[in-house]
Coordinates of C-alpha atoms in Angstrom, one line a residue:
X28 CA 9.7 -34.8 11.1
X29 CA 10.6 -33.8 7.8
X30 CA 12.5 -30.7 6.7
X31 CA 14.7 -28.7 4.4
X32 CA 17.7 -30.5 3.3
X33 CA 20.9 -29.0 4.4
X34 CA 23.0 -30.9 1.4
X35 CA 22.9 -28.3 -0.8
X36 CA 24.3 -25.8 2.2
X37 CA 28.6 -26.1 1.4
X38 CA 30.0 -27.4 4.1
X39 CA 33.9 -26.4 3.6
X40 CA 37.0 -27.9 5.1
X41 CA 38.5 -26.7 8.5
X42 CA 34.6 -25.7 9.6
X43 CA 33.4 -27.3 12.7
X44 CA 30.1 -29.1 11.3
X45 CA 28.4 -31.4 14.0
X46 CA 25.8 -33.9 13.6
X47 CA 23.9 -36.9 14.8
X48 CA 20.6 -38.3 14.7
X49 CA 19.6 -39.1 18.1
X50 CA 20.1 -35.8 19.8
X51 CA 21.8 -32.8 20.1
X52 CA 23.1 -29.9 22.4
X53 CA 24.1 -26.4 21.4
X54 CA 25.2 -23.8 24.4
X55 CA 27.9 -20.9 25.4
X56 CA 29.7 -23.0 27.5
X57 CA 31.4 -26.9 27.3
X58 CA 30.5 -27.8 30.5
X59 CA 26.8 -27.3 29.9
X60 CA 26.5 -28.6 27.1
X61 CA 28.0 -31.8 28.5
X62 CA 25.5 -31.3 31.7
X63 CA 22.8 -31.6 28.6
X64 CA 24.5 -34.4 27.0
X65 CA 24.4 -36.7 30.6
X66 CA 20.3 -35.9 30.1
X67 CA 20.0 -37.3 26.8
X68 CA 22.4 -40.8 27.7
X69 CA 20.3 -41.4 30.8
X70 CA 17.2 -41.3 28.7
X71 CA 16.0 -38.2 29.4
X72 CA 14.5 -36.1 26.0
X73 CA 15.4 -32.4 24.8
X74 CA 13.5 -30.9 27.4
X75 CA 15.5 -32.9 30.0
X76 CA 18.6 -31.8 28.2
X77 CA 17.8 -28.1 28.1
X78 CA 17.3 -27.7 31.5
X79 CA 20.2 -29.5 32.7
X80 CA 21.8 -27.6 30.6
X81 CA 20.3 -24.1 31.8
X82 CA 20.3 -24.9 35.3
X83 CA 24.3 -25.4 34.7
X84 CA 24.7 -22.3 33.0
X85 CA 23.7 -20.6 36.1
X86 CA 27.4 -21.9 37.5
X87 CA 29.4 -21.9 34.6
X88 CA 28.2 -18.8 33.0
X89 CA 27.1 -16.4 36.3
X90 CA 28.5 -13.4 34.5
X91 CA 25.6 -13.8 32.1
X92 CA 23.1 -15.4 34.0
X93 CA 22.0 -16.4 37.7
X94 CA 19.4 -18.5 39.6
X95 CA 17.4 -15.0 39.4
X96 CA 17.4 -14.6 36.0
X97 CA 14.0 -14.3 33.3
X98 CA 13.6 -16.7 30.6
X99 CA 12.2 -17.9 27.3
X100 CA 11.3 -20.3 25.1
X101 CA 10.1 -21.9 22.2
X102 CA 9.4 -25.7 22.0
X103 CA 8.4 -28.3 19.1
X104 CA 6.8 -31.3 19.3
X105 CA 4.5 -31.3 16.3
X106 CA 3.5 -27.7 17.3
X107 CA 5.5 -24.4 18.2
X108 CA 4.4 -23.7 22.0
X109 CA 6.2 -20.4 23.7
X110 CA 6.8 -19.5 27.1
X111 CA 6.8 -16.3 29.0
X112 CA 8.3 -16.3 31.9
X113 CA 9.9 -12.7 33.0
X114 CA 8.9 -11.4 35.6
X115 CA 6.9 -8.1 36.9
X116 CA 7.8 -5.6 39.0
X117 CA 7.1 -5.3 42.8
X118 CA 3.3 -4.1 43.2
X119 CA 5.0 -1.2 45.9
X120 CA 7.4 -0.3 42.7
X121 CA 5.9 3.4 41.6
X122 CA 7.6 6.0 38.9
X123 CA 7.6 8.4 42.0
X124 CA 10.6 5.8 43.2
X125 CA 12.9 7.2 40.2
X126 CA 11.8 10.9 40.5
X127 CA 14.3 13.2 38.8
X128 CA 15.9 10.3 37.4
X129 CA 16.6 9.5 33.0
X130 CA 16.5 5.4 33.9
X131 CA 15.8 3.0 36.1
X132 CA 19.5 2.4 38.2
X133 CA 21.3 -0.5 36.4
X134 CA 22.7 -1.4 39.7
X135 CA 19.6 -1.2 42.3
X136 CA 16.7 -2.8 43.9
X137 CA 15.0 -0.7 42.1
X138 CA 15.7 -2.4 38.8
X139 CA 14.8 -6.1 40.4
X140 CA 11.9 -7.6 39.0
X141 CA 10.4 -10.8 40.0
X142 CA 12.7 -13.8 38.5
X143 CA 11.2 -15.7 36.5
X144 CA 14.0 -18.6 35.2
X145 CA 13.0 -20.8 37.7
X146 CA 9.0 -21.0 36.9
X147 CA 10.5 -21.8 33.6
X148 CA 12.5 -24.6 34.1
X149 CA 9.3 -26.1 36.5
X150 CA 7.0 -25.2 33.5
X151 CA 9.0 -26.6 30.7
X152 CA 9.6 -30.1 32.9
X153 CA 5.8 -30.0 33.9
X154 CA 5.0 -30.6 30.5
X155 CA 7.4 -32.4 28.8
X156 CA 10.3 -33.6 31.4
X157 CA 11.2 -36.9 30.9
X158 CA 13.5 -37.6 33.9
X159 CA 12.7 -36.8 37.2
X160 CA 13.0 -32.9 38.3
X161 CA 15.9 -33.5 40.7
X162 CA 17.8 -35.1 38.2
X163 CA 17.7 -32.3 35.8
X164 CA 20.1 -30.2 38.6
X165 CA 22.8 -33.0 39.5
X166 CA 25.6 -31.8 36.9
X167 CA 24.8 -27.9 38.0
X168 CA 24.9 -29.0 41.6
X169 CA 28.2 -30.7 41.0
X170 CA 29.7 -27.9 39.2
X171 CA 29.0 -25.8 42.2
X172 CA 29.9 -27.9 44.7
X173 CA 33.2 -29.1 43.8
X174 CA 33.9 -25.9 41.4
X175 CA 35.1 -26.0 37.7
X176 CA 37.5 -24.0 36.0
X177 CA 36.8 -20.8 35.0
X178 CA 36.5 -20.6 31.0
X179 CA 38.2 -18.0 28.6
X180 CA 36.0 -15.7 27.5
X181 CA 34.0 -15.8 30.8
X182 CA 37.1 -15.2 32.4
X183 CA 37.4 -11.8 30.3
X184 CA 33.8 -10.8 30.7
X185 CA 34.3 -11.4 34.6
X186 CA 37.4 -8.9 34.6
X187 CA 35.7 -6.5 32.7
X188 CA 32.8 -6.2 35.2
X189 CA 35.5 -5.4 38.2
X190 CA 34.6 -1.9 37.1
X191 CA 31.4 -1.7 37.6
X192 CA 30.6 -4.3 40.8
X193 CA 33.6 -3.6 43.3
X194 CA 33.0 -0.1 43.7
X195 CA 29.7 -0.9 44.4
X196 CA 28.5 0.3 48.5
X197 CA 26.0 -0.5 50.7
X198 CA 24.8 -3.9 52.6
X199 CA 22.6 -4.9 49.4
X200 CA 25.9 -5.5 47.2
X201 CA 28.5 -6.8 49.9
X202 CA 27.2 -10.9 49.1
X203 CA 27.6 -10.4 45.6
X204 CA 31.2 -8.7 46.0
X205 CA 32.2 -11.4 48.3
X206 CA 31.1 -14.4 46.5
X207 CA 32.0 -13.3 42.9
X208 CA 35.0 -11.0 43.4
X209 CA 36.8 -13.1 46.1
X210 CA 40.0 -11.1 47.2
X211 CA 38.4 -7.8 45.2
X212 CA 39.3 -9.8 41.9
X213 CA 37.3 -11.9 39.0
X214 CA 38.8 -15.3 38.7
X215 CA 41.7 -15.7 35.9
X216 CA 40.8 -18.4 33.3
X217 CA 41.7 -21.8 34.2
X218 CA 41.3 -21.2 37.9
X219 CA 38.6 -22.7 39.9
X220 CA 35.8 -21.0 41.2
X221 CA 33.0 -22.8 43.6
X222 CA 29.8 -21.9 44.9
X223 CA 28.3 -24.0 47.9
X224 CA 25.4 -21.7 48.9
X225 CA 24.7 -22.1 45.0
X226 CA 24.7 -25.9 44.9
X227 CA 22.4 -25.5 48.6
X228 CA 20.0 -23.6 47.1
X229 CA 19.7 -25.5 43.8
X230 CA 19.5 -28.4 46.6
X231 CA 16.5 -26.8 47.6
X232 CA 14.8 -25.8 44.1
X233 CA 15.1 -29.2 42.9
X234 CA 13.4 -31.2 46.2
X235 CA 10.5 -28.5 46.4
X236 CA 9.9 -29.1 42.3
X237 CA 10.7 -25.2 41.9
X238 CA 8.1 -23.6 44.8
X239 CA 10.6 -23.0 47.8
X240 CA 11.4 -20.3 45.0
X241 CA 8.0 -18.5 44.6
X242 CA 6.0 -19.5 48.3
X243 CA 8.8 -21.4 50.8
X244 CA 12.0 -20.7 52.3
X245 CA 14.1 -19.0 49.6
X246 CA 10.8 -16.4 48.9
X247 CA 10.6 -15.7 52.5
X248 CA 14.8 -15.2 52.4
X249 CA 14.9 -13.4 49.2
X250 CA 11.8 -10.6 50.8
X251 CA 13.4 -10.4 54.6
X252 CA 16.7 -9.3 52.3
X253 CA 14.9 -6.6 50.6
X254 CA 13.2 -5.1 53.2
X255 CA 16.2 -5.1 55.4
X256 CA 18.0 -3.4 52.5
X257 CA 15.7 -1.1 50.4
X258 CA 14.0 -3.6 47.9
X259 CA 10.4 -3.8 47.4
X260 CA 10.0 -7.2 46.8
X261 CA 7.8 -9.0 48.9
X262 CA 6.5 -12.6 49.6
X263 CA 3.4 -11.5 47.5
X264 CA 5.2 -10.4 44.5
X265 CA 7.1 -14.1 44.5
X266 CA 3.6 -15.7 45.4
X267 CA 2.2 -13.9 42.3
X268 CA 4.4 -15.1 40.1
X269 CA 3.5 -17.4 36.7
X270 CA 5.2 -18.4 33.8
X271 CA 3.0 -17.9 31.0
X272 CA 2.2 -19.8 27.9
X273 CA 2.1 -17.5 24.5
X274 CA 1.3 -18.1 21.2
X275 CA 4.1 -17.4 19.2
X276 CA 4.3 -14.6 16.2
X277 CA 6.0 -15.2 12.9
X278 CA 6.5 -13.7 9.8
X279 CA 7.8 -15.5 6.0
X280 CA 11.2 -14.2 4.9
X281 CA 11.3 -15.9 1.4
X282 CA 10.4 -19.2 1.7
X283 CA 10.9 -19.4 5.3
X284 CA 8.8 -19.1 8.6
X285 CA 10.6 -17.3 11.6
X286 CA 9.4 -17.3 15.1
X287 CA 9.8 -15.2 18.4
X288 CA 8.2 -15.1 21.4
X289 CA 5.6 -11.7 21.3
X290 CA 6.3 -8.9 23.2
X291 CA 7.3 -8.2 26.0
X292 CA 10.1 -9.2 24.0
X293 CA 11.8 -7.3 21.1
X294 CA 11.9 -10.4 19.1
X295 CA 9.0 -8.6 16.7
X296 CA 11.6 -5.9 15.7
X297 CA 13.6 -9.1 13.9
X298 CA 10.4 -9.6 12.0
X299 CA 9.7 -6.2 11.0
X300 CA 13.5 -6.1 10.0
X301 CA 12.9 -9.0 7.6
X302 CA 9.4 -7.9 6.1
X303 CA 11.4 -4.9 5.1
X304 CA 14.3 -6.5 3.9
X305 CA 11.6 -8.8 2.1
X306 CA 11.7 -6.4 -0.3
X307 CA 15.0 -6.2 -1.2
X308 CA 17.0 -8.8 -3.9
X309 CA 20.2 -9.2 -1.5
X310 CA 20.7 -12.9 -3.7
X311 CA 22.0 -10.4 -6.8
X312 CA 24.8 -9.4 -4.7
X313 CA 27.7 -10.5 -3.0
X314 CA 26.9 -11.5 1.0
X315 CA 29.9 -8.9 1.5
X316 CA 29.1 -5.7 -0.6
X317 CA 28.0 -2.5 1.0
X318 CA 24.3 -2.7 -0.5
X319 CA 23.6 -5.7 1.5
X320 CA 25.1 -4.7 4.6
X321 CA 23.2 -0.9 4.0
X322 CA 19.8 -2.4 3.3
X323 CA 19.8 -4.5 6.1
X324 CA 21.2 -1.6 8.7
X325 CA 18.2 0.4 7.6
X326 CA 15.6 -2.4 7.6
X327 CA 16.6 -2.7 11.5
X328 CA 16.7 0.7 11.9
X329 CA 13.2 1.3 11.2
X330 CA 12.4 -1.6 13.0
X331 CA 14.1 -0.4 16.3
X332 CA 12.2 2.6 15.9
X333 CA 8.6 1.3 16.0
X334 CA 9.8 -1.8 18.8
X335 CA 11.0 1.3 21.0
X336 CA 8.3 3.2 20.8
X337 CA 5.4 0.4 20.5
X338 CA 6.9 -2.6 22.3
X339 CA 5.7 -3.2 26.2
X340 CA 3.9 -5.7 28.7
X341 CA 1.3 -6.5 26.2
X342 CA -1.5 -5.2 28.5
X343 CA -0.4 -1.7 27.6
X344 CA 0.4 -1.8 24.2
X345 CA -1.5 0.5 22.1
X346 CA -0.7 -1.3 18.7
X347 CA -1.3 -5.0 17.8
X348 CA 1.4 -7.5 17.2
X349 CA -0.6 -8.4 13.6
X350 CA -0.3 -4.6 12.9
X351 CA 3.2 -3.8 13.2
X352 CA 4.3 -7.0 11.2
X353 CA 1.6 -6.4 8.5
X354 CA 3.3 -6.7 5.0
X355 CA 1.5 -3.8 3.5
X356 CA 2.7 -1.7 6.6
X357 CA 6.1 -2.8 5.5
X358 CA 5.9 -2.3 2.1
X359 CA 5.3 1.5 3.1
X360 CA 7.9 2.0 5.5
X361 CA 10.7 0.3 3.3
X362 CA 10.0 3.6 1.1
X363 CA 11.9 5.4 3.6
X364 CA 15.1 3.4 2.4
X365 CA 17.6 4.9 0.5
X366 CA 20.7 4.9 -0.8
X367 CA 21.9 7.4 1.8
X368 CA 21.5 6.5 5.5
X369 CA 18.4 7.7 7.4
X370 CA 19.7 10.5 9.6
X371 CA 17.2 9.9 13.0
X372 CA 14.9 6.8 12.1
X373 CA 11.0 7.7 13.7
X374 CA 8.3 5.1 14.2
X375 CA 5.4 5.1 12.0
X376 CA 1.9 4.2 12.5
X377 CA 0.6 0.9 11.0
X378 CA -2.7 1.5 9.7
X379 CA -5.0 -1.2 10.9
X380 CA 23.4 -8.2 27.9
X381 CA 22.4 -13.6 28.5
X382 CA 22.9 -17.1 27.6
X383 CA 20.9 -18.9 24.5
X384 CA 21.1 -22.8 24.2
X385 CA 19.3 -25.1 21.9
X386 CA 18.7 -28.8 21.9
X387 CA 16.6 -31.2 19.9
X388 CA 16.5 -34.7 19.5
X389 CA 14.2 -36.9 17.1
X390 CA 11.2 -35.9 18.8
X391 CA 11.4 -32.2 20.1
X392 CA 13.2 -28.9 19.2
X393 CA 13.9 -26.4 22.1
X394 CA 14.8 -22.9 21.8
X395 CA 16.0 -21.5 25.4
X396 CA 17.0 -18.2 26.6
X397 CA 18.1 -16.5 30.3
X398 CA 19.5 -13.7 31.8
X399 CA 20.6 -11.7 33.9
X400 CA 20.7 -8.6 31.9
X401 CA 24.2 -6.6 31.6
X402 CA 26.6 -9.0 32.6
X403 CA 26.0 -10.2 36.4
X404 CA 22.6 -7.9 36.7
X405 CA 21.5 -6.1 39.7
X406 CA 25.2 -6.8 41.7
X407 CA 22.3 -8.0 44.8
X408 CA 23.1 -11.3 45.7
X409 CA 21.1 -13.0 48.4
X410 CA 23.3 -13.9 51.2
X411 CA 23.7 -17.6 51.9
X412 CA 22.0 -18.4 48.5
X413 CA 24.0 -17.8 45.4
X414 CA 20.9 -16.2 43.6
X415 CA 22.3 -13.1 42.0
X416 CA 19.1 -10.7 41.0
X417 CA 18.8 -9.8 37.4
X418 CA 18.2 -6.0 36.5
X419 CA 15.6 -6.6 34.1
X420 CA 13.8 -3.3 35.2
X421 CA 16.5 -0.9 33.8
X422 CA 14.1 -2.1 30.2
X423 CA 11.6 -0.4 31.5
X424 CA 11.7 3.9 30.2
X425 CA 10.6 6.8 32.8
X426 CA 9.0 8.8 29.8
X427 CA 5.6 9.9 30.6
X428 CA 2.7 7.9 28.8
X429 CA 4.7 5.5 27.4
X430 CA 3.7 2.0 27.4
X431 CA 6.5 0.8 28.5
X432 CA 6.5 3.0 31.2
X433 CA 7.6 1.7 34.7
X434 CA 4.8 0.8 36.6
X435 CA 3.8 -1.7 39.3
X436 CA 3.2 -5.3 38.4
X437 CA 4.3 -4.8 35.1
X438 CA 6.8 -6.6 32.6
X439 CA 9.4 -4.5 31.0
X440 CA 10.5 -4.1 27.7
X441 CA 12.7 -7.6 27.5
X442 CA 15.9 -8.1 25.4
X443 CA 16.4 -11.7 25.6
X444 CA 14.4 -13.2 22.8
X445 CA 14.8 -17.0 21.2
X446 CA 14.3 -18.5 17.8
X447 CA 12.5 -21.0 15.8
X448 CA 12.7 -21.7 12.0
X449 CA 10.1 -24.0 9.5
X450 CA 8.8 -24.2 6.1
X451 CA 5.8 -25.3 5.0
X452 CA 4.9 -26.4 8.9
X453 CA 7.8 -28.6 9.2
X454 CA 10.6 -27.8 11.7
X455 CA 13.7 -26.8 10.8
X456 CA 15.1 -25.6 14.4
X457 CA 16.1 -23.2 16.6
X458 CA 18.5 -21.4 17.1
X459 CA 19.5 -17.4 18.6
X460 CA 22.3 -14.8 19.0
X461 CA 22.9 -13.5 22.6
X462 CA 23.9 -9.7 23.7
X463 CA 21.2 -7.1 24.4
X464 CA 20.1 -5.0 21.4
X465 CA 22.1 -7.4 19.0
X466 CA 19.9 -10.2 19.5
X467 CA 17.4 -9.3 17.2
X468 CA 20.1 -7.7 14.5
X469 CA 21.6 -11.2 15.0
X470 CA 18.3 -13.2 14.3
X471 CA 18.3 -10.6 11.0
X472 CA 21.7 -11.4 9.7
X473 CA 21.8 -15.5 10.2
X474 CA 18.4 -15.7 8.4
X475 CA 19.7 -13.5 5.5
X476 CA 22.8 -15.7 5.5
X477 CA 20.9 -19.1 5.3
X478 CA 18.1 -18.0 3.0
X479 CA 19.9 -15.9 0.7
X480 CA 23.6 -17.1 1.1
X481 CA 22.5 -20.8 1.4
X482 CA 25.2 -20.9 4.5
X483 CA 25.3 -24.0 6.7
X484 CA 24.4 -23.3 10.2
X485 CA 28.1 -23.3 11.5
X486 CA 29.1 -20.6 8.8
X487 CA 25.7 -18.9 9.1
X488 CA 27.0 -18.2 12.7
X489 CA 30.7 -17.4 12.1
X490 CA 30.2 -15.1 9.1
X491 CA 31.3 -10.8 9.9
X492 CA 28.6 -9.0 11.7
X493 CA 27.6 -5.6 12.0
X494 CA 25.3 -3.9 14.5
X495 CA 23.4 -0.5 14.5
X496 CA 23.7 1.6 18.1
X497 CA 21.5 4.8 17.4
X498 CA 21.2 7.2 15.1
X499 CA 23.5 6.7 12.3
X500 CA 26.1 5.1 14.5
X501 CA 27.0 1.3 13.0
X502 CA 30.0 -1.6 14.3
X503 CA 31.7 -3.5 12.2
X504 CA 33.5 -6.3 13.2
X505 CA 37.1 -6.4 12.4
X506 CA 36.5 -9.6 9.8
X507 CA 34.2 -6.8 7.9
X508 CA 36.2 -5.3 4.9
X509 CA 37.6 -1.5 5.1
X510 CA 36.0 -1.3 1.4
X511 CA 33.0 -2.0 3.1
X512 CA 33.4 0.3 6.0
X513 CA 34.2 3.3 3.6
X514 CA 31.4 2.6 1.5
X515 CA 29.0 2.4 4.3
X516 CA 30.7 6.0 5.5
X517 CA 30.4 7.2 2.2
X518 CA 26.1 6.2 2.1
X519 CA 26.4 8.4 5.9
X520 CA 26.5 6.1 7.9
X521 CA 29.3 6.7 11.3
X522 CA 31.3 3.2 11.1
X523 CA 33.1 2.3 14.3
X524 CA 35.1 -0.6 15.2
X525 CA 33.8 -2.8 18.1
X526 CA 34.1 -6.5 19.5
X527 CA 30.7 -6.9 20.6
X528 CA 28.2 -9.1 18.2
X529 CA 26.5 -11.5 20.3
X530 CA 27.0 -14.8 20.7
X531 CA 24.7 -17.9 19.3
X532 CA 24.0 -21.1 18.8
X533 CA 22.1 -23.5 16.3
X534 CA 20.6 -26.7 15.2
X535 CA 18.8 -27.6 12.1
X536 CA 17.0 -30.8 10.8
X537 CA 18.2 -31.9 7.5
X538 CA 15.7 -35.0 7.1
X539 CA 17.0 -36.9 10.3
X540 CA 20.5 -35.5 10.5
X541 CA 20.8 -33.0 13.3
X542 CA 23.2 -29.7 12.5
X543 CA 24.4 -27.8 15.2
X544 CA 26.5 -25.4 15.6
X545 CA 28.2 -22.9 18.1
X546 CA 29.8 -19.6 17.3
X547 CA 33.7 -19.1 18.2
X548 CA 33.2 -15.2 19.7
X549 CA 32.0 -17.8 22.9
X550 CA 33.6 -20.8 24.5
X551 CA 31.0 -23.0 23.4
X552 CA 30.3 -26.2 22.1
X553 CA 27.5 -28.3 20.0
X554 CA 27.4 -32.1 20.6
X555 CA 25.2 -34.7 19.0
X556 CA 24.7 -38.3 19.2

């Protein structure tokens, strides 16, 4: 597989560049990554690797993601395939259930959909798996078993959700307290924290090849708990489930090809951002002036807008993917963009918090993405199972007629959203930026830094980052200049410090060298081989 050469990208001293030719591993977290790495030396392929190194994740990384999380992806292996596999609400799950209500309840069975992670791993190996099934959980299983020390940064994002899971009541979030907050605390970095009734129930998904999940013992555990306990999930809704192969959408940002997975992911608003941006000679200025920071800002603005208002379970949209990324729809919404900022951004009408990893090796390219959705999700953990629920209905909105309105057997409006680059039909490779509404303002800002900065993928990814909140409100990272932040304030916009930009991962094919890369505001790492 040939692609773009990376030579010309400057690759300065003191930067952590990684490559190889035979395979590679990009993740949040060292002790996945290595769990991905074991994969590729036993002979196993990228899709091997992955999964090992998902299936880890839910251990080393819980306060992201859990064996009950939804997932993504996008694979190459000649031809860019995407998979679906979040999961619908309860068929019993009505709008009466959050009567009086402004959202779902972050932290309620209420906001439980059906997980979908596992389908995904069972889907991904189905197809492409190398090494046996079983195999692909023996580091995760380890990990849980015998514990590992607890990492930095998911040390602080474990102490920082203390305020919002132990004052949690009721028999539904006791588990979950008492496997994760041990002694009413998180776990202090460097300390080691095990999970048996994880490592038993990966046991379990690994010998059933992924059905105990959907139609055996764990569906049957996982219903009794909610019914004892207020859920409405039932054996049905886990019987029901599917992961679902998609075709994926793109749009050209210069000379390049960028992929998502279509909605009910918000992946599209990344390319709506781009064919607005599209418009817009960013090259003539410096990568850190205030008219490229403004233009992009208000290309994702706009974009937001019409994802927000259009974006939903695909059975219920009301507008077509091809019509909200048509270019001559863009060319007449970048109009709106001004010198000033756009007070309250509206959608127009076309006419017509996760962990992200990414492997590849000389054959396929795998862009992978799960969650739990806003640190450890729901705060329901299954007793006697490890499998913490995601909260992936909270995406869902209450207004009336929306489509993305909650209703039964339904997906919601989905955050998590992975990557893939080519040009001219050959791979380049995937890569994605992690944390809720910055994902896709993440995507934005690494393509505008390799395509009109000519960064390498390690820089790409460590370069200042900004993220629009709502209305005119905009973070800057503290790397950002304050010349920048008064100019931006000076265009309208409300600047605000904040710490929060996502975290991501990369690797790119340079002929047969693999690049990857992992960003420091994590405590990951990028191997290759």
């Amino acid at each position: 597989m040939c692609a773009q050469n990376l030579t010309r990208y400057p690759y300065p001293s003191g930067r952590r560049v990684v490559m190889g030719t035979r395979g590679a591993i990009a993740t949040s977290q060292p002790l996945a990554t290595l769990a991905g790495m074991e994969m590729l030396w036993q002979g196993g392929n990228a899709v091997d690797a992955a999964l090992a190194t998902a299936i880890a994740l839910t251990v080393v990384e819980p306060t992201s993601n859990g064996i009950g999380s939804d997932a993504f992806a996008l694979v190459w292996d000649g031809k860019l395939h995407g998979l679906n596999a979040s999961g619908r609400s309860p068929q019993a799950l009505t709008i009466e259930h959050c009567a009086g209500m402004e959202q779902v309840p972050k932290q309620d069975w209420r906001s439980v959909t059906v997980p979908g992670g596992v389908s995904a791993w069972r889907s991904l190996w189905e197809r492409w798996g190398k090494l046996p099934f079983e195999q692909l959980f023996a580091s995760a299983i380890r990990y849980a078993e015998a514990g590992y020390p607890v990492s930095p940064e998911t040390a602080l994002a474990w102490r920082q959700a203390e305020a919002t899971y132990l004052p949690l009541q009721g028999d539904e979030f006791q588990a979950f307290k008492q496997t994760f907050f041990p002694g009413d605390r998180a776990p202090a970095a460097g300390e080691i924290w095990r999970s048996p009734a994880h490592a038993e129930t990966l046991q379990a998904i690994a010998q059933s090849g992924g059905d105990s999940f959907y139609t055996g013992v764990l569906a049957e555990t996982m219903a009794t708990f909610a019914a004892a306990t207020g859920g409405l999930l039932t054996q049905a809704d886990f019987a029901a489930h599917q992961a679902e192969w998609v075709e994926p959408i793109a749009t050209t940002y210069r000379d390049l090809t960028v992929w998502e997975i279509p909605p009910n992911g918000q992946g599209i608003a990344a390319l709506m951002a781009l064919n607005l941006l599209e418009g817009f000679d960013l090259s003539r200025y410096p990568r850190e002036s205030p008219e490229v920071y403004h233009w992009q800002i208000e290309a994702m603005k706009l974009a937001f807008a019409d994802a927000h208002r259009y974006v939903a379970d695909p059975k219920f949209m009301t507008l077509s993917n091809a019509a909200l990324l048509s270019k001559d729809y863009a060319r007449d919404r970048r109009q709106l963009i001004s010198d000033t900022a756009i007070p309250l951004a509206e959608p127009g009408l076309p006419k017509g918090g996760t962990v992200y990893l990414a492997a590849a090796d000389s054959d396929l390219m795998v862009s992978f993405i799960q969650s739990n959705y806003m640190g450890f999700g729901s705060g329901i953990l299954v007793p006697g199972t490890g499998i913490a629920l995601h909260n992936r209905a909270t995406g869902f909105t209450l207004e009336p007629g929306h489509p993305n309105q909650l209703a039964p057997n339904k997906r919601p409006f989905h955050t998590i959203i992975p990557c893939f680059l080519t040009r001219d039909h050959h791979p380049i490779g995937p890569f994605g930026v992690m944390g809720g509404a910055m994902q896709p303002q993440g995507h934005l800002q690494v393509v505008v830094n390799l395509v009109d900065y000519g960064m390498n993928p390690q820089t790409a990814l460590d370069a200042p980052r900004w993220q629009f909140v709502r209305d005119n409100v905009v973070w800057l990272e503290s790397t950002v200049s304050p010349a920048i932040a008064t100019a931006l304030v000076d265009r309208g916009h409300v600047v605000q410090p904040s710490s929060f930009f996502g975290r991501g991962q990369m690797i790119l094919r340079s002929n047969d060298v693999l690049v990857a890369a992992s960003e420091p505001r994590a405590d990951g790492l990028a191997l290759a081989w």
